[in-house]
CSV table of C-alpha atoms in Angstrom, one decimal:
chain,number,residue,atom,x,y,z
A,1,MET,CA,-0.1,-0.3,-0.2
A,2,GLY,CA,2.6,2.8,1.2
A,3,ILE,CA,3.1,6.1,2.2
A,4,ALA,CA,0.7,7.4,-0.6
A,5,TYR,CA,-2.8,5.9,1.4
A,6,THR,CA,-2.2,6.7,4.8
A,7,PHE,CA,-4.3,9.0,4.9
A,8,ASP,CA,-7.7,9.0,7.7
A,9,ASP,CA,-10.2,11.1,8.5
A,10,ALA,CA,-12.5,8.2,9.7
A,11,SER,CA,-10.7,8.2,13.0
A,12,ASP,CA,-9.9,10.7,15.6
A,13,GLU,CA,-6.0,11.1,16.5
A,14,ILE,CA,-4.1,9.2,18.7
A,15,ILE,CA,-2.4,12.5,19.8
A,16,SER,CA,-4.4,15.3,19.0
A,17,PRO,CA,-2.5,18.8,19.5
A,18,LYS,CA,-6.0,20.5,20.9
A,19,ASN,CA,-5.9,17.7,24.1
A,20,VAL,CA,-1.9,18.0,24.8
A,21,ILE,CA,-1.7,22.3,24.0
A,22,PRO,CA,-3.0,24.4,26.1
A,23,LYS,CA,-5.1,27.3,24.3
A,24,ILE,CA,-3.6,30.7,25.2
A,25,ASP,CA,-5.4,33.6,25.6
A,26,ASN,CA,-5.0,36.9,24.5
A,27,PHE,CA,-2.7,34.8,21.8
A,28,PRO,CA,-2.3,36.7,18.2
A,29,GLU,CA,-4.4,35.2,15.3
A,30,VAL,CA,-2.0,36.2,12.7
A,31,ILE,CA,1.1,34.5,13.1
A,32,ILE,CA,4.2,34.6,10.7
A,33,SER,CA,5.9,31.4,10.8
A,34,VAL,CA,9.9,32.0,9.2
A,35,PHE,CA,12.7,29.6,8.1
A,36,SER,CA,15.8,31.7,8.2
A,37,GLN,CA,18.0,33.1,11.2
A,38,LYS,CA,18.6,36.0,9.4
A,39,PHE,CA,15.3,37.5,8.8
A,40,ASN,CA,14.3,35.8,12.8
A,41,ASP,CA,16.9,38.4,13.7
A,42,LEU,CA,16.1,41.2,11.8
A,43,LEU,CA,12.3,41.5,12.9
A,44,LEU,CA,13.4,40.5,17.1
A,45,ASN,CA,15.6,43.7,15.6
A,46,THR,CA,13.1,45.4,13.8
A,47,VAL,CA,10.4,45.8,16.3
A,48,GLU,CA,9.7,45.6,19.9
A,49,VAL,CA,8.8,42.4,20.6
A,50,ASN,CA,7.1,40.2,24.1
A,51,GLN,CA,7.9,36.3,24.2
A,52,ILE,CA,4.6,34.5,25.3
A,53,ASP,CA,5.2,31.0,25.2
A,54,GLU,CA,7.4,28.5,23.3
A,55,MET,CA,7.7,25.0,21.6
A,56,THR,CA,9.9,22.4,21.6
A,57,GLY,CA,11.4,21.2,19.1
A,58,GLY,CA,14.7,19.7,19.7
A,59,ARG,CA,15.4,23.6,21.0
A,60,LYS,CA,13.7,25.9,22.4
A,61,ILE,CA,11.5,28.0,19.7
A,62,PRO,CA,10.5,31.4,21.5
A,63,ILE,CA,7.0,32.7,19.8
A,64,TYR,CA,7.2,36.8,20.1
A,65,LYS,CA,3.8,38.9,20.0
A,66,PHE,CA,4.5,42.4,18.7
A,67,VAL,CA,2.8,45.2,16.7
A,68,TYR,CA,2.7,46.7,13.6
A,69,GLY,CA,0.1,48.9,12.0
A,70,GLY,CA,-2.0,48.7,14.9
A,71,LYS,CA,-2.5,44.9,15.2
A,72,GLU,CA,-1.2,42.5,17.0
A,73,LEU,CA,0.9,40.1,15.1
A,74,GLY,CA,3.3,36.6,16.6
A,75,PHE,CA,6.0,35.1,15.0
A,76,TYR,CA,8.0,32.3,15.5
A,77,HIS,CA,11.4,30.4,13.9
A,78,THR,CA,10.2,27.5,12.4
A,79,LEU,CA,12.2,24.1,11.9
A,80,LEU,CA,13.1,22.6,8.4
A,81,GLY,CA,11.0,20.3,6.7
A,82,GLY,CA,7.7,19.7,6.0
A,83,SER,CA,7.2,16.9,9.8
A,84,ALA,CA,8.8,19.4,11.6
A,85,SER,CA,7.7,22.7,10.5
A,86,GLY,CA,3.8,21.2,10.4
A,87,ALA,CA,4.0,19.4,13.6
A,88,LEU,CA,5.1,23.3,15.3
A,89,LEU,CA,2.3,24.7,13.2
A,90,GLU,CA,-0.1,22.3,14.7
A,91,GLU,CA,0.7,23.8,18.4
A,92,VAL,CA,0.6,27.5,17.4
A,93,ILE,CA,-3.4,26.4,16.0
A,94,ALA,CA,-4.0,24.6,19.2
A,95,LYS,CA,-2.2,27.9,21.6
A,96,GLY,CA,-5.0,30.1,19.5
A,97,GLY,CA,-3.0,30.9,16.0
A,98,LYS,CA,-6.1,30.9,12.6
A,99,LYS,CA,-4.2,32.3,10.0
A,100,ILE,CA,-0.3,31.6,9.4
A,101,LEU,CA,2.1,33.2,7.1
A,102,PHE,CA,5.0,31.0,5.8
A,103,PHE,CA,8.2,33.3,4.6
A,104,GLY,CA,11.4,31.3,3.3
A,105,SER,CA,13.8,30.2,1.1
A,106,CYS,CA,13.8,27.8,-1.5
A,107,GLY,CA,15.6,26.5,-4.7
A,108,SER,CA,15.7,27.5,-8.2
A,109,LEU,CA,14.7,25.2,-10.7
A,110,ASP,CA,14.6,28.3,-13.4
A,111,LYS,CA,16.2,30.8,-12.4
A,112,LYS,CA,15.2,33.1,-15.5
A,113,ILE,CA,11.9,33.1,-14.2
A,114,THR,CA,13.0,33.3,-10.3
A,115,ALA,CA,15.9,35.5,-10.0
A,116,GLY,CA,15.5,38.3,-8.1
A,117,HIS,CA,11.6,37.6,-7.2
A,118,LEU,CA,9.6,36.5,-4.1
A,119,ILE,CA,8.2,33.3,-4.8
A,120,ILE,CA,4.1,32.5,-4.3
A,121,PRO,CA,3.7,29.5,-4.4
A,122,VAL,CA,0.3,27.9,-6.0
A,123,GLU,CA,0.7,24.7,-6.4
A,124,ALA,CA,2.8,22.2,-4.7
A,125,TYR,CA,4.7,18.5,-6.0
A,126,ARG,CA,4.2,16.0,-3.1
A,127,ASP,CA,7.2,14.2,-2.4
A,128,GLU,CA,7.4,14.1,1.0
A,129,GLY,CA,5.4,12.2,3.5
A,130,THR,CA,3.6,14.5,5.5
A,131,SER,CA,0.6,15.8,3.6
A,132,TYR,CA,-0.9,12.0,3.4
A,133,HIS,CA,-1.4,12.3,6.6
A,134,TYR,CA,-3.7,15.3,5.8
A,135,MET,CA,-5.1,15.1,2.7
A,136,PRO,CA,-5.7,11.7,0.1
A,137,ALA,CA,-3.4,10.9,-2.3
A,138,SER,CA,-2.7,13.1,-5.5
A,139,ASP,CA,0.8,14.0,-7.2
A,140,GLU,CA,0.0,17.6,-6.1
A,141,ILE,CA,-1.8,20.1,-4.0
A,142,GLU,CA,-3.2,23.3,-4.6
A,143,VAL,CA,-2.0,26.0,-1.8
A,144,ASN,CA,-4.4,28.0,-0.8
A,145,PRO,CA,-5.7,30.9,-3.3
A,146,LYS,CA,-7.8,32.8,-1.0
A,147,TYR,CA,-5.1,35.6,-0.3
A,148,ILE,CA,-2.9,35.0,-3.6
A,149,PRO,CA,-4.5,38.6,-4.7
A,150,GLU,CA,-3.4,40.3,-1.7
A,151,PHE,CA,-0.1,39.3,-1.7
A,152,VAL,CA,0.3,40.1,-5.3
A,153,SER,CA,-1.7,43.5,-4.2
A,154,ILE,CA,1.5,44.2,-1.4
A,155,LEU,CA,3.8,43.2,-3.2
A,156,LYS,CA,2.8,45.6,-6.4
A,157,GLU,CA,2.6,48.2,-3.4
A,158,PHE,CA,6.0,47.9,-2.3
A,159,ASN,CA,7.3,48.0,-5.8
A,160,THR,CA,8.8,44.1,-5.4
A,161,HIS,CA,9.7,41.6,-8.3
A,162,TYR,CA,7.5,38.4,-7.8
A,163,THR,CA,6.7,35.3,-9.7
A,164,ILE,CA,3.7,32.9,-9.2
A,165,GLY,CA,4.4,29.4,-9.9
A,166,LYS,CA,4.5,25.7,-8.5
A,167,THR,CA,7.1,24.2,-6.3
A,168,TRP,CA,7.8,21.0,-6.0
A,169,THR,CA,8.1,19.4,-2.2
A,170,THR,CA,11.4,16.9,-0.8
A,171,ASP,CA,12.1,15.4,2.1
A,172,ALA,CA,15.2,14.0,0.9
A,173,PHE,CA,16.9,17.4,-1.2
A,174,TYR,CA,20.6,15.3,-0.9
A,175,ARG,CA,19.3,12.6,-2.7
A,176,GLU,CA,17.2,14.2,-6.0
A,177,THR,CA,18.9,13.5,-8.9
A,178,PRO,CA,18.9,15.7,-12.5
A,179,LYS,CA,16.1,13.2,-13.7
A,180,LYS,CA,14.3,13.9,-10.8
A,181,MET,CA,14.6,17.5,-11.2
A,182,ALA,CA,14.2,17.4,-15.3
A,183,LYS,CA,10.8,15.8,-14.2
A,184,ARG,CA,9.5,18.6,-12.2
A,185,ILE,CA,10.8,20.9,-14.4
A,186,GLU,CA,8.6,19.2,-17.0
A,187,SER,CA,5.6,19.3,-14.9
A,188,GLY,CA,5.8,23.5,-14.3
A,189,CYS,CA,7.7,23.2,-10.9
A,190,ILE,CA,10.0,26.6,-11.1
A,191,SER,CA,11.3,26.1,-7.3
A,192,VAL,CA,12.0,23.0,-4.4
A,193,GLU,CA,11.7,23.4,-1.5
A,194,MET,CA,11.3,21.1,1.6
A,195,GLU,CA,7.1,22.3,3.2
A,196,CYS,CA,4.6,24.0,1.2
A,197,ALA,CA,2.5,20.9,0.1
A,198,ALA,CA,2.7,19.6,4.0
């Protein structure tokens, strides 16, 4: 059968985040989750933050709150990989987060399209394991399209170069091959990373 057939929406989880992670009063509903230490440090040095909680993922992961434009926002430096970042996302939602924006980096599969651009993913090729525990098997998964027009509007407002496209989510970037990369490019992927599908 294999991992592609592990999705089960007919049973309850053995360990549910809402049963083991306490909800936090006044937890910010909007959370920024960053993969980069550089971006994490930039936020810490640019805005006045208060640590409101922490998670553990092999190391202590502080969750901060700050005010920007009159709104309370939260942020944390997440772990790499779909499984690790997905588990932390589950915890943040259980604590009270409702809208989570992941901001990170990726590899380029077509530098003519991606060089110097932020990438807004619209679809991800599922070459990882985490997503198969959340949705039925399929080769690709659509990224929530609800906020894409808003992202585009903001990037245009700040005159930021961007591109929209499909990405390839993999669990093992040290084990990818030129043949697999060519197949992903042929299927329309412009980037490769480790979390989007998850």
